[in-house]
Short mmCIF file of C-alpha atoms and ligand atoms in Angstrom, two decimals:
data_model
loop_
_atom_site.label_atom_id
_atom_site.label_comp_id
_atom_site.label_asym_id
_atom_site.label_seq_id
_atom_site.Cartn_x
_atom_site.Cartn_y
_atom_site.Cartn_z
CA MET U 1 31.73 3.89 -8.62
CA LEU U 2 29.37 1.19 -7.57
CA GLY U 3 25.89 2.20 -7.97
CA ALA U 4 25.68 4.59 -11.35
CA GLY U 5 22.34 5.70 -10.33
CA SER U 6 21.07 9.59 -9.85
CA LEU U 7 23.81 10.59 -6.99
CA GLY U 8 26.44 8.01 -8.22
CA GLY U 9 25.88 9.33 -11.75
CA LEU U 10 26.33 12.81 -10.47
CA TRP U 11 29.34 12.28 -8.76
CA ALA U 12 30.99 9.98 -11.82
CA THR U 13 30.08 12.61 -14.61
CA ARG U 14 31.95 15.24 -12.67
CA LEU U 15 34.76 13.31 -11.78
CA PHE U 16 35.28 11.90 -15.08
CA ARG U 17 35.49 15.30 -17.09
CA ALA U 18 37.85 16.83 -14.15
CA GLY U 19 39.97 13.70 -15.51
CA VAL U 20 39.85 11.75 -12.80
CA PRO U 21 40.65 7.90 -13.70
CA LEU U 22 37.07 6.08 -12.83
CA HIS U 23 35.01 2.94 -13.87
CA LEU U 24 31.71 2.15 -13.16
CA ILE U 25 30.72 -0.51 -12.12
CA LEU U 26 27.08 -1.84 -13.52
CA ARG U 27 25.04 -4.56 -12.09
CA ASN U 28 25.16 -7.10 -15.05
CA PRO U 29 25.45 -7.86 -18.51
CA LYS U 30 22.04 -6.87 -19.60
CA ARG U 31 22.63 -3.56 -17.56
CA LEU U 32 26.40 -3.13 -19.07
CA ALA U 33 24.81 -3.77 -22.72
CA GLU U 34 22.41 -1.13 -22.24
CA TYR U 35 24.82 1.36 -20.95
CA HIS U 36 26.99 0.65 -23.88
CA ALA U 37 24.03 1.40 -26.20
CA ALA U 38 23.44 4.55 -24.71
CA GLY U 39 26.92 5.69 -25.42
CA GLY U 40 27.50 6.63 -21.65
CA LEU U 41 26.05 8.75 -18.70
CA GLU U 42 24.38 11.78 -19.75
CA LEU U 43 24.15 14.39 -16.97
CA LEU U 44 21.65 17.60 -17.86
CA GLU U 45 22.64 20.26 -15.44
CA ASN U 46 21.84 24.11 -15.66
CA GLY U 47 19.52 23.56 -19.09
CA THR U 48 22.50 21.42 -20.56
CA SER U 49 23.07 18.17 -21.51
CA ARG U 50 26.22 16.35 -22.25
CA LEU U 51 27.15 12.62 -22.50
CA TYR U 52 30.00 11.39 -20.55
CA PRO U 53 31.40 8.17 -22.25
CA ILE U 54 32.75 6.72 -18.83
CA PRO U 55 34.57 2.89 -19.07
CA ALA U 56 32.25 0.65 -17.50
CA GLU U 57 32.43 -2.84 -16.49
CA LEU U 58 31.00 -5.97 -14.33
CA PRO U 59 31.84 -6.58 -10.27
CA GLU U 60 33.62 -9.67 -11.81
CA ALA U 61 35.97 -7.77 -13.54
CA THR U 62 39.64 -8.49 -12.24
CA THR U 63 41.19 -4.87 -11.77
CA PRO U 64 42.37 -4.43 -8.54
CA ILE U 65 40.12 -1.46 -6.72
CA GLU U 66 41.82 0.63 -4.75
CA ARG U 67 39.07 3.16 -3.89
CA LEU U 68 35.52 2.36 -4.55
CA LEU U 69 32.55 4.75 -4.45
CA VAL U 70 29.48 3.15 -3.19
CA ALA U 71 26.30 4.99 -4.07
CA CYS U 72 23.90 2.29 -4.24
CA LYS U 73 20.72 2.80 -1.61
CA ALA U 74 21.53 1.86 1.73
CA TYR U 75 19.28 -1.48 1.67
CA ASP U 76 21.65 -2.41 -1.44
CA ALA U 77 25.04 -1.41 -0.34
CA GLU U 78 26.64 -4.18 1.75
CA ALA U 79 25.59 -6.81 -0.76
CA ALA U 80 26.79 -4.76 -3.40
CA VAL U 81 30.00 -4.03 -1.79
CA ALA U 82 30.44 -8.00 -1.50
CA GLU U 83 30.36 -8.77 -5.06
CA VAL U 84 33.48 -6.40 -5.23
CA ALA U 85 35.15 -7.35 -2.39
CA PRO U 86 37.73 -10.06 -3.64
CA ARG U 87 39.12 -6.96 -5.68
CA LEU U 88 39.86 -4.56 -3.14
CA THR U 89 43.46 -3.78 -2.31
CA LYS U 90 44.98 -4.29 1.25
CA HIS U 91 44.66 -0.60 1.97
CA SER U 92 41.90 0.16 -0.01
CA GLU U 93 39.40 2.97 0.57
CA ILE U 94 35.30 2.76 0.67
CA LEU U 95 33.61 5.61 0.47
CA LEU U 96 29.95 5.25 1.41
CA LEU U 97 27.27 8.18 -0.40
CA GLN U 98 23.98 6.44 1.39
CA ASN U 99 21.50 8.43 3.47
CA GLY U 100 21.00 7.56 7.16
CA LEU U 101 22.91 5.34 9.13
CA GLY U 102 23.36 1.50 9.62
CA SER U 103 24.84 0.46 6.37
CA GLN U 104 28.13 2.41 6.59
CA GLN U 105 28.78 1.12 10.29
CA ALA U 106 27.57 -2.62 8.46
CA ILE U 107 30.40 -2.02 5.77
CA ALA U 108 33.12 -0.86 7.87
CA ALA U 109 32.95 -3.70 10.46
CA ARG U 110 32.71 -6.52 7.55
CA TRP U 111 35.75 -4.81 5.59
CA PRO U 112 37.89 -3.69 8.62
CA GLU U 113 41.13 -3.83 6.21
CA SER U 114 39.40 -0.96 3.98
CA ARG U 115 39.25 2.67 5.17
CA CYS U 116 35.72 3.84 5.39
CA ILE U 117 34.89 7.42 4.18
CA PHE U 118 31.32 8.03 5.42
CA ILE U 119 29.46 10.96 3.15
CA SER U 120 26.48 13.01 3.93
CA SER U 121 25.26 14.98 0.77
CA THR U 122 22.43 17.37 0.47
CA GLU U 123 23.00 17.41 -3.18
CA GLY U 124 19.74 16.52 -5.51
CA ALA U 125 19.73 14.34 -8.38
CA TYR U 126 17.30 12.07 -10.09
CA ARG U 127 17.17 9.52 -13.17
CA GLU U 128 14.86 10.75 -16.04
CA VAL U 129 15.20 7.55 -18.30
CA GLY U 130 17.84 5.11 -18.66
CA PHE U 131 21.26 6.71 -18.24
CA ARG U 132 20.05 10.49 -18.12
CA ILE U 133 20.95 12.11 -14.99
CA VAL U 134 19.67 15.54 -13.69
CA HIS U 135 21.40 17.66 -11.40
CA ALA U 136 17.99 19.03 -9.62
CA GLY U 137 19.24 20.56 -6.67
CA LEU U 138 22.33 22.36 -5.44
CA GLY U 139 23.95 21.31 -2.06
CA HIS U 140 26.91 20.30 -0.03
CA ASN U 141 28.84 16.84 0.75
CA TRP U 142 30.47 16.10 4.12
CA LEU U 143 33.30 13.98 4.02
CA GLY U 144 34.49 11.92 6.66
CA ASP U 145 35.97 9.06 9.11
CA PRO U 146 34.90 8.15 12.41
CA GLY U 147 38.22 6.25 12.98
CA ASN U 148 40.25 8.70 11.57
CA ARG U 149 40.66 12.48 11.75
CA GLN U 150 42.95 13.42 8.92
CA PRO U 151 41.48 13.65 5.58
CA PRO U 152 42.82 11.79 2.69
CA PRO U 153 45.55 13.22 0.32
CA TRP U 154 43.12 12.78 -2.63
CA LEU U 155 40.31 15.76 -1.22
CA ALA U 156 41.55 18.12 -3.69
CA GLU U 157 40.21 15.92 -6.62
CA LEU U 158 37.03 16.83 -5.66
CA ASN U 159 37.72 20.86 -6.15
CA LEU U 160 39.11 19.92 -9.39
CA ALA U 161 35.80 18.34 -10.31
CA ASP U 162 33.51 21.22 -8.63
CA ILE U 163 32.29 18.89 -6.20
CA PRO U 164 30.86 20.87 -3.37
CA TYR U 165 32.50 19.23 -0.19
CA ARG U 166 34.41 19.99 3.59
CA TRP U 167 36.07 17.30 5.22
CA ALA U 168 34.08 16.75 8.53
CA GLU U 169 35.86 15.72 11.64
CA ASP U 170 32.59 15.10 13.21
CA ILE U 171 30.80 13.19 10.23
CA MET U 172 28.63 11.17 12.62
CA GLY U 173 26.79 13.97 14.14
CA LYS U 174 26.45 15.60 10.59
CA LEU U 175 24.85 11.88 9.32
CA TRP U 176 22.56 11.68 12.92
CA ARG U 177 21.59 15.31 12.13
CA LYS U 178 20.80 14.33 8.54
CA LEU U 179 18.86 11.27 9.71
CA ALA U 180 17.05 13.25 12.60
CA ILE U 181 15.63 16.13 10.11
CA ASN U 182 14.67 13.28 7.69
CA CYS U 183 12.68 11.60 10.86
CA ALA U 184 10.50 14.57 11.54
CA ILE U 185 9.81 15.43 7.86
CA ASN U 186 9.71 12.51 5.79
CA PRO U 187 7.35 9.96 7.33
CA LEU U 188 4.48 12.81 8.21
CA SER U 189 5.26 14.00 4.62
CA VAL U 190 4.21 10.35 3.29
CA LEU U 191 1.56 9.64 5.88
CA ASN U 192 -0.47 13.10 5.22
CA ASP U 193 0.39 12.55 1.31
CA CYS U 194 1.70 16.82 1.49
CA HIS U 195 4.43 18.92 0.20
CA ASN U 196 6.75 19.38 3.15
CA GLY U 197 5.32 22.94 3.17
CA GLU U 198 1.97 21.61 4.80
CA LEU U 199 3.72 20.16 7.77
CA SER U 200 4.02 23.68 9.10
CA ASN U 201 0.13 23.20 9.67
CA GLN U 202 1.33 20.48 12.18
CA PRO U 203 3.40 21.98 14.83
CA GLU U 204 2.61 20.03 17.37
CA PRO U 205 3.53 16.44 15.99
CA LEU U 206 6.47 18.10 14.78
CA HIS U 207 7.39 19.18 18.32
CA LYS U 208 6.63 15.84 19.89
CA LEU U 209 8.85 14.13 17.46
CA CYS U 210 11.73 16.66 17.44
CA CYS U 211 11.82 16.12 21.50
CA GLU U 212 12.30 12.77 21.21
CA LEU U 213 14.29 12.80 18.35
CA SER U 214 16.95 15.22 20.05
CA GLU U 215 16.50 12.72 23.31
CA VAL U 216 17.92 9.84 21.06
CA LEU U 217 20.35 12.23 19.45
CA ARG U 218 21.85 13.17 23.23
CA ALA U 219 21.99 9.45 24.04
CA CYS U 220 23.89 8.40 21.64
CA ASP U 221 26.47 11.04 22.56
CA GLN U 222 25.06 13.01 19.54
CA MET U 223 24.69 16.64 21.67
CA ASP U 224 25.34 19.48 18.56
CA ALA U 225 23.27 16.93 16.36
CA ALA U 226 20.39 18.02 18.76
CA ASP U 227 20.99 21.41 19.43
CA GLY U 228 18.29 23.44 17.84
CA LEU U 229 16.96 20.60 15.92
CA GLU U 230 13.16 21.56 15.96
CA ALA U 231 14.21 25.01 14.65
CA GLU U 232 16.41 23.50 11.95
CA VAL U 233 13.42 21.16 10.96
CA LEU U 234 10.92 24.26 11.06
CA ARG U 235 13.35 26.16 8.77
CA ILE U 236 14.14 23.15 6.16
CA ILE U 237 9.92 22.90 5.91
CA GLU U 238 10.06 26.44 5.12
CA ALA U 239 12.80 26.22 2.34
CA THR U 240 11.47 23.31 0.75
CA ALA U 241 7.74 24.23 1.05
CA GLN U 242 7.24 22.94 -2.61
CA ASN U 243 8.74 20.01 -2.50
CA PHE U 244 7.56 16.37 -2.04
CA SER U 245 10.37 14.75 0.32
CA SER U 246 12.47 12.08 -1.11
CA MET U 247 10.71 9.29 0.80
CA HIS U 248 7.28 10.74 -0.57
CA GLN U 249 8.84 10.43 -3.77
CA ASP U 250 9.98 6.94 -3.38
CA VAL U 251 6.54 5.77 -2.33
CA GLN U 252 4.65 7.73 -5.03
CA ASN U 253 7.06 6.23 -7.73
CA GLY U 254 6.36 2.41 -6.05
CA ARG U 255 9.99 2.37 -4.92
CA ARG U 256 11.40 0.68 -2.05
CA THR U 257 12.39 3.35 1.12
CA GLU U 258 14.95 3.60 3.16
CA VAL U 259 12.94 3.46 6.24
CA SER U 260 15.15 0.89 7.93
CA PHE U 261 17.88 3.33 7.84
CA LEU U 262 16.27 6.70 8.73
CA LEU U 263 13.24 6.43 11.38
CA GLY U 264 13.92 2.56 11.86
CA GLN U 265 17.48 3.62 12.98
CA ALA U 266 16.15 6.11 15.32
CA CYS U 267 13.51 3.86 17.05
CA ARG U 268 16.56 0.87 17.32
CA ALA U 269 18.97 3.69 18.84
CA ALA U 270 15.97 4.47 21.38
CA ARG U 271 15.65 0.88 22.41
CA GLN U 272 19.21 0.27 22.76
CA HIS U 273 19.16 3.26 25.39
CA GLY U 274 16.32 2.60 26.94
CA LEU U 275 14.14 5.40 26.12
CA ALA U 276 10.78 5.58 25.88
CA THR U 277 10.08 7.25 22.60
CA PRO U 278 5.98 6.48 21.84
CA GLU U 279 5.92 9.10 18.74
CA LEU U 280 8.70 7.80 17.00
CA CYS U 281 7.45 4.19 17.24
CA GLU U 282 3.95 5.41 16.47
CA LEU U 283 5.19 6.62 13.67
CA LEU U 284 6.91 3.62 12.41
CA ASP U 285 3.96 1.51 12.78
CA ARG U 286 2.02 3.85 10.92
CA LEU U 287 4.46 4.40 8.56
CA GLN U 288 5.26 0.63 8.00
CA ALA U 289 1.45 -0.21 7.30
CA LEU U 290 0.78 2.29 4.83
CA LEU U 291 4.06 0.85 3.04
CA ARG U 292 2.80 -2.44 3.00
CA ARG U 293 -0.81 -1.37 2.02
CA HIS U 294 1.27 0.42 -1.00
CA GLY U 295 2.73 -3.34 -1.66
CA LEU U 296 6.20 -1.97 -0.14
CA PRO U 297 8.77 -3.86 1.64
CA ASP U 298 8.39 -2.15 5.31
CA ASP U 299 11.97 -2.41 5.93
P1 NAD A 1 19.62 5.05 -7.21
O1 NAD A 1 18.33 4.68 -7.01
O2 NAD A 1 19.25 6.32 -8.39
O3 NAD A 1 20.88 4.68 -7.68
C1 NAD A 1 21.09 3.43 -7.18
C2 NAD A 1 22.00 2.84 -8.17
O4 NAD A 1 22.59 1.57 -7.80
C3 NAD A 1 20.95 1.91 -9.09
O5 NAD A 1 21.46 2.25 -10.54
C4 NAD A 1 20.80 0.49 -8.50
O6 NAD A 1 20.84 -0.12 -9.95
C5 NAD A 1 22.70 0.60 -8.55
N1 NAD A 1 22.69 -0.92 -7.64
C6 NAD A 1 22.65 -1.12 -6.90
N2 NAD A 1 22.53 -2.82 -6.22
C7 NAD A 1 23.78 -2.75 -7.17
C8 NAD A 1 24.76 -3.58 -7.16
N3 NAD A 1 24.94 -4.73 -6.21
N4 NAD A 1 25.68 -3.58 -8.30
C9 NAD A 1 25.78 -2.43 -9.02
N5 NAD A 1 24.93 -1.50 -9.11
C10 NAD A 1 23.83 -1.47 -8.05
O7 NAD A 1 19.60 5.75 -5.83
P2 NAD A 1 20.15 7.67 -5.51
O8 NAD A 1 19.13 8.37 -5.32
O9 NAD A 1 21.11 7.80 -5.98
O10 NAD A 1 20.64 7.05 -4.07
C11 NAD A 1 21.71 6.36 -3.59
C12 NAD A 1 22.16 7.07 -1.99
O11 NAD A 1 22.24 8.41 -2.04
C13 NAD A 1 20.52 6.50 -1.41
O12 NAD A 1 21.58 6.23 0.08
C14 NAD A 1 20.14 8.32 -1.12
O13 NAD A 1 19.21 8.56 -0.04
C15 NAD A 1 21.56 8.95 -1.26
N6 NAD A 1 21.10 10.21 -1.44
C16 NAD A 1 20.52 10.63 -2.68
C17 NAD A 1 20.20 11.77 -3.43
C18 NAD A 1 19.73 12.25 -4.55
O14 NAD A 1 19.39 13.31 -4.82
N7 NAD A 1 19.12 11.19 -5.41
C19 NAD A 1 20.64 13.10 -2.02
C20 NAD A 1 21.35 12.75 -0.90
C21 NAD A 1 21.48 11.21 -0.70
O1 KPL A 2 16.14 15.48 3.17
C1 KPL A 2 15.42 15.57 2.61
C2 KPL A 2 14.52 14.69 1.99
O2 KPL A 2 13.21 14.67 1.16
O3 KPL A 2 14.74 13.32 1.68
C3 KPL A 2 14.59 16.77 3.22
C4 KPL A 2 14.34 17.72 1.89
C5 KPL A 2 15.39 17.77 3.85
C6 KPL A 2 13.13 16.81 3.67
O4 KPL A 2 13.58 15.67 4.98
#
């Protein structure tokens, strides 16, 4: 498990307690020492907290890796895999838990001998302090491989670990749909500094964004992902009315966002297909300007 943060920790603790053999790969000796001092990863779930002493190591350990679960942010994922790439076995698998699109394709292209499985997750987790992770929201995980519709034989291990999942023959559709939903909601929530629910007062900008996003999805051959996009965006705004979007939380906490893999990716796809998407472009410009004002990277 590379990237033992919020979502990675949620996966690692559930796999470990189900008896699935697993090692955490931590960034550097300081982080490894802190982890050993903490005694493991702590998961707070349904009001109960438990410590899981999952073995941990550094990227430069020498044991071969057959299956690598990557749970870093999209902007860190490729560099993180590069650090452990010499350890990957010939027919290894790389499971990619990143939101948005772009990082998965870069990794799949750079390590073609590994089977890359893309995961789209709607589960929610955050890190309180140190190695204490809170399972904050129920959700689902879609796993799929755009190059091979056959599920891998080990999927049932996820049942043992109580990880809610389905194999998605159309994983690109799932990832594009989530990307489009995030593009419609998250930047507006940042620019208006508001809960998701307050966006229901802005039907006109949401409508224009959803029209352009649907056009981009169709140009990318993602017809199913385009279908009913606006209705689902409005439904999610209602369902998450009291929440701040993940991008809003990132900006609020001074953390880098994954904008380049979300709205940036939608704008790049529009350009590649020769589509004019003035609303998306303007939204990206305004968002990037705000990020710079906050002293955050704009990519
Ligand atoms: P996070 O910041 O909590 O965790 C990422 C971890 O990766 C950090 O602990 C960081 O130190 C580690 N890392 C980065 N580079 C590394 C390297 N080279 N070697 C080892 N470790 C390295 O992030 P997160 O919230 O868990 O998000 C991970 C991905 O999952 C993102 O793409 C996010 O959008 C997606 N996601 C998160 C949630 C959630 O609820 N947290 C839900 C759905 C999707
Ligand atoms: O996924 C989300 C996020 O905040 O990242 C939702 C709640 C669906 C809003 O886009």
